[in-house]
mmCIF file of C-alpha atoms in Angstrom:
data_model
loop_
_atom_site.group_PDB
_atom_site.id
_atom_site.type_symbol
_atom_site.label_atom_id
_atom_site.label_comp_id
_atom_site.label_asym_id
_atom_site.label_seq_id
_atom_site.Cartn_x
_atom_site.Cartn_y
_atom_site.Cartn_z
ATOM 1 C CA MET A 1 80.752 74.716 105.837
ATOM 2 C CA LYS A 2 81.732 77.230 108.513
ATOM 3 C CA ILE A 3 85.163 76.166 108.562
ATOM 4 C CA VAL A 4 85.537 77.051 104.709
ATOM 5 C CA ARG A 5 84.008 80.173 104.405
ATOM 6 C CA GLY A 6 86.418 80.581 107.538
ATOM 7 C CA VAL A 7 88.728 79.292 105.462
ATOM 8 C CA LEU A 8 88.218 81.496 103.211
ATOM 9 C CA VAL A 9 87.406 85.212 105.008
ATOM 10 C CA VAL A 10 91.170 84.070 106.410
ATOM 11 C CA VAL A 11 92.531 83.548 103.108
ATOM 12 C CA PHE A 12 91.481 86.670 101.450
ATOM 13 C CA VAL A 13 92.186 88.903 105.064
ATOM 14 C CA LEU A 14 95.229 87.289 104.297
ATOM 15 C CA LEU A 15 95.057 88.389 100.048
ATOM 16 C CA VAL A 16 94.963 91.758 101.474
ATOM 17 C CA GLU A 17 97.691 92.536 103.899
ATOM 18 C CA GLN A 18 100.212 91.011 101.510
ATOM 19 C CA THR A 19 98.543 94.006 98.885
ATOM 20 C CA GLU A 20 99.648 96.624 100.776
ATOM 21 C CA ALA A 21 102.406 95.594 101.732
ATOM 22 C CA PHE A 22 104.179 95.473 98.485
ATOM 23 C CA ILE A 23 107.714 96.501 98.340
ATOM 24 C CA ILE A 24 107.237 99.264 95.834
ATOM 25 C CA ASP A 25 109.991 101.345 96.155
ATOM 26 C CA HIS A 26 108.486 104.277 96.193
ATOM 27 C CA ALA A 27 110.987 106.820 97.352
ATOM 28 C CA ARG A 28 113.591 106.113 95.338
ATOM 29 C CA LEU A 29 115.958 108.820 94.129
ATOM 30 C CA CYS A 30 118.732 107.733 91.665
ATOM 31 C CA GLU A 31 122.295 108.018 92.670
ATOM 32 C CA ALA A 32 124.852 110.639 92.432
ATOM 33 C CA THR A 33 126.527 108.982 88.238
ATOM 34 C CA HIS A 34 122.630 108.190 87.184
ATOM 35 C CA VAL A 35 119.788 109.918 86.165
ATOM 36 C CA SER A 36 115.791 109.097 85.830
ATOM 37 C CA HIS A 37 115.015 107.367 82.625
ATOM 38 C CA GLY A 38 111.092 107.600 83.889
ATOM 39 C CA PHE A 39 108.325 106.423 86.803
ATOM 40 C CA ARG A 40 105.432 103.602 86.565
ATOM 41 C CA ARG A 41 102.199 102.908 88.195
ATOM 42 C CA ASP A 42 99.474 100.627 87.956
ATOM 43 C CA THR A 43 96.553 101.283 89.537
ATOM 44 C CA PHE A 44 96.390 98.962 92.361
ATOM 45 C CA GLN A 45 99.836 101.187 93.847
ATOM 46 C CA LYS A 46 99.417 103.822 96.561
ATOM 47 C CA GLU A 47 103.160 104.929 95.009
ATOM 48 C CA ALA A 48 105.170 105.578 91.372
ATOM 49 C CA ILE A 49 107.733 103.397 90.792
ATOM 50 C CA HIS A 50 110.787 105.242 89.982
ATOM 51 C CA TYR A 51 113.322 103.579 87.958
ATOM 52 C CA CYS A 52 117.478 104.923 86.837
ATOM 53 C CA TYR A 53 119.697 104.380 84.449
ATOM 54 C CA PRO A 54 124.467 104.555 85.146
ATOM 55 C CA THR A 55 125.784 107.197 82.777
ATOM 56 C CA ASN A 56 129.416 109.544 83.223
ATOM 57 C CA ILE A 57 127.718 112.473 84.302
ATOM 58 C CA THR A 58 126.786 113.279 87.819
ATOM 59 C CA ASN A 59 124.876 115.564 90.190
ATOM 60 C CA GLY A 60 126.322 119.136 91.385
ATOM 61 C CA LYS A 61 123.817 120.244 93.427
ATOM 62 C CA CYS A 62 120.836 118.703 94.332
ATOM 63 C CA GLU A 63 117.121 120.270 96.091
ATOM 64 C CA ALA A 64 113.920 119.073 97.511
ATOM 65 C CA LEU A 65 110.524 120.144 96.111
ATOM 66 C CA ASP A 66 107.139 119.338 97.825
ATOM 67 C CA ALA A 67 105.683 117.758 94.914
ATOM 68 C CA ARG A 68 101.967 117.428 95.852
ATOM 69 C CA ALA A 69 101.338 120.745 93.016
ATOM 70 C CA GLY A 70 103.645 119.527 90.481
ATOM 71 C CA ILE A 71 107.091 119.846 90.060
ATOM 72 C CA ASP A 72 109.169 122.430 87.902
ATOM 73 C CA CYS A 73 112.945 121.576 88.798
ATOM 74 C CA THR A 74 113.836 125.022 86.560
ATOM 75 C CA GLN A 75 112.518 127.015 89.119
ATOM 76 C CA PHE A 76 116.142 125.843 90.828
ATOM 77 C CA GLY A 77 117.900 127.162 87.909
ATOM 78 C CA GLU A 78 118.778 125.739 83.822
ATOM 79 C CA ASN A 79 119.378 122.717 84.376
ATOM 80 C CA TYR A 80 118.455 120.216 86.818
ATOM 81 C CA VAL A 81 116.221 117.235 86.196
ATOM 82 C CA LEU A 82 113.983 114.957 88.149
ATOM 83 C CA GLN A 83 116.579 112.626 89.858
ATOM 84 C CA GLY A 84 114.246 110.705 92.110
ATOM 85 C CA GLY A 85 111.678 110.945 94.724
ATOM 86 C CA LEU A 86 111.923 111.776 98.533
ATOM 87 C CA GLY A 87 109.048 110.350 100.265
ATOM 88 C CA LYS A 88 105.967 111.952 101.757
ATOM 89 C CA GLN A 89 105.279 113.390 98.575
ATOM 90 C CA ARG A 90 108.660 115.593 97.858
ATOM 91 C CA ALA A 91 110.956 115.091 94.767
ATOM 92 C CA SER A 92 114.257 115.897 93.758
ATOM 93 C CA CYS A 93 116.593 117.883 91.328
ATOM 94 C CA CYS A 94 120.055 118.472 90.925
ATOM 95 C CA GLU A 95 121.565 119.768 88.979
ATOM 96 C CA LYS A 96 124.192 117.845 86.289
ATOM 97 C CA LYS A 97 127.472 118.411 85.739
ATOM 98 C CA GLY A 98 128.806 118.414 81.842
ATOM 99 C CA ILE A 99 125.532 119.083 80.225
ATOM 100 C CA ILE A 100 123.481 121.698 78.558
ATOM 101 C CA LEU A 101 119.330 120.825 78.829
ATOM 102 C CA THR A 102 118.255 121.205 75.143
ATOM 103 C CA ASN A 103 114.898 120.767 73.380
ATOM 104 C CA CYS A 104 112.824 121.314 75.807
ATOM 105 C CA THR A 105 109.400 120.883 75.023
ATOM 106 C CA ILE A 106 105.758 119.875 76.272
ATOM 107 C CA GLN A 107 104.585 116.400 75.536
ATOM 108 C CA PRO A 108 101.286 116.145 73.791
ATOM 109 C CA ARG A 109 100.518 112.870 75.655
ATOM 110 C CA ILE A 110 98.669 113.716 79.165
ATOM 111 C CA PHE A 111 98.694 111.281 82.181
ATOM 112 C CA SER A 112 96.857 110.798 84.543
ATOM 113 C CA HIS A 113 97.108 109.502 88.972
ATOM 114 C CA ASP A 114 93.576 107.821 88.329
ATOM 115 C CA LYS A 115 94.601 105.584 85.692
ATOM 116 C CA ASP A 116 97.592 103.872 85.591
ATOM 117 C CA ILE A 117 100.810 105.272 84.276
ATOM 118 C CA ASP A 118 103.289 104.291 82.226
ATOM 119 C CA VAL A 119 105.418 107.343 81.462
ATOM 120 C CA MET A 120 108.968 105.951 79.979
ATOM 121 C CA TYR A 121 111.747 108.551 78.111
ATOM 122 C CA PHE A 122 114.974 107.371 76.783
ATOM 123 C CA GLU A 123 118.263 109.829 76.030
ATOM 124 C CA ARG A 124 115.461 112.598 77.945
ATOM 125 C CA VAL A 125 115.649 113.843 80.765
ATOM 126 C CA LEU A 126 111.966 115.321 83.012
ATOM 127 C CA THR A 127 112.322 119.545 83.969
ATOM 128 C CA LYS A 128 108.595 119.282 85.153
ATOM 129 C CA LEU A 129 105.905 118.290 85.615
ATOM 130 C CA ILE A 130 102.806 119.759 85.592
ATOM 131 C CA SER A 131 99.498 119.675 87.590
ATOM 132 C CA ILE A 132 96.323 120.291 85.181
ATOM 133 C CA LYS A 133 93.403 121.377 87.298
ATOM 134 C CA SER A 134 90.220 120.036 84.874
ATOM 135 C CA ALA A 135 86.410 118.879 85.680
ATOM 136 C CA ALA A 136 87.225 116.160 83.423
ATOM 137 C CA ASP A 137 90.599 114.907 85.754
ATOM 138 C CA PRO A 138 91.269 116.842 88.562
ATOM 139 C CA LYS A 139 94.212 114.634 88.315
ATOM 140 C CA SER A 140 95.954 114.823 85.109
ATOM 141 C CA PHE A 141 99.378 115.876 84.685
ATOM 142 C CA GLU A 142 102.467 116.949 81.177
ATOM 143 C CA ILE A 143 105.700 116.532 81.073
ATOM 144 C CA GLU A 144 107.710 118.350 79.163
ATOM 145 C CA LEU A 145 111.249 116.748 78.801
ATOM 146 C CA CYS A 146 114.415 117.681 77.792
ATOM 147 C CA THR A 147 117.417 115.964 75.792
ATOM 148 C CA PRO A 148 121.062 116.927 77.646
ATOM 149 C CA LYS A 149 123.573 117.940 75.128
ATOM 150 C CA TYR A 150 126.513 116.438 75.916
ATOM 151 C CA ILE A 151 129.480 118.918 76.676
ATOM 152 C CA SER A 152 133.210 117.500 77.445
ATOM 153 C CA SER A 153 135.379 120.276 79.475
ATOM 154 C CA THR A 154 134.635 124.234 79.988
ATOM 155 C CA THR A 155 138.597 124.134 78.398
ATOM 156 C CA PRO A 156 139.023 123.592 75.398
ATOM 157 C CA THR A 157 141.782 121.660 74.283
ATOM 158 C CA PRO A 158 145.243 123.450 72.330
ATOM 159 C CA THR A 159 145.424 122.368 69.376
ATOM 160 C CA PRO A 160 149.170 122.003 68.188
ATOM 161 C CA THR A 161 150.247 124.620 65.277
ATOM 162 C CA ASN A 162 153.498 122.083 65.463
ATOM 163 C CA PRO A 163 153.346 118.422 64.546
ATOM 164 C CA PRO A 164 156.328 116.811 67.082
ATOM 165 C CA PRO A 165 159.155 115.309 64.250
ATOM 166 C CA PRO A 166 158.418 111.775 63.598
ATOM 167 C CA PRO A 167 160.614 109.369 65.447
ATOM 168 C CA PRO A 168 163.597 108.490 63.974
ATOM 169 C CA VAL A 169 164.070 105.430 61.629
ATOM 170 C CA PRO A 170 166.477 103.348 63.010
ATOM 171 C CA SER A 171 169.636 102.433 60.683
ATOM 172 C CA LYS A 172 171.409 99.085 60.959
ATOM 173 C CA LEU A 173 174.018 99.847 63.901
ATOM 174 C CA ASP A 174 171.390 100.292 65.361
ATOM 175 C CA PHE A 175 170.697 96.616 66.124
ATOM 176 C CA GLN A 176 173.757 94.974 66.178
#
């Protein structure tokens, strides 16, 4: 009986240690050519897992900020978006080249750091994670999402006023 209890204790300790040692990408920073499309966290995880997807836009300037009180990427400029986490409760906001942010709205759903978090957004970008101080849940927050509008170039392509002449029609002599 003592051996069985000892084995159970060892198995339990190993399970607890493995749970604590989960490989969680809590400090993931999206690459310069990627954009964040959300983050998830189950209640058993210490940190959220950040997700990125590749795009044809790149980063301009990036800024780090303390994320303990929330995230407001717009404090750095109009086109700054959440680029990912830096670990130790810090985040990175980056200006994205080739876009302007439009249709920025606070989402109606409220999230909580004490519950499972599933914040996924496609074709939109996160600019703010706003901490909400409430007696019911002091760890609740809401998010602001914006729609990126892609701009092709800062210099417009000129439209030709006189189209070029058509190519010459081959004659019988050209083939001899």
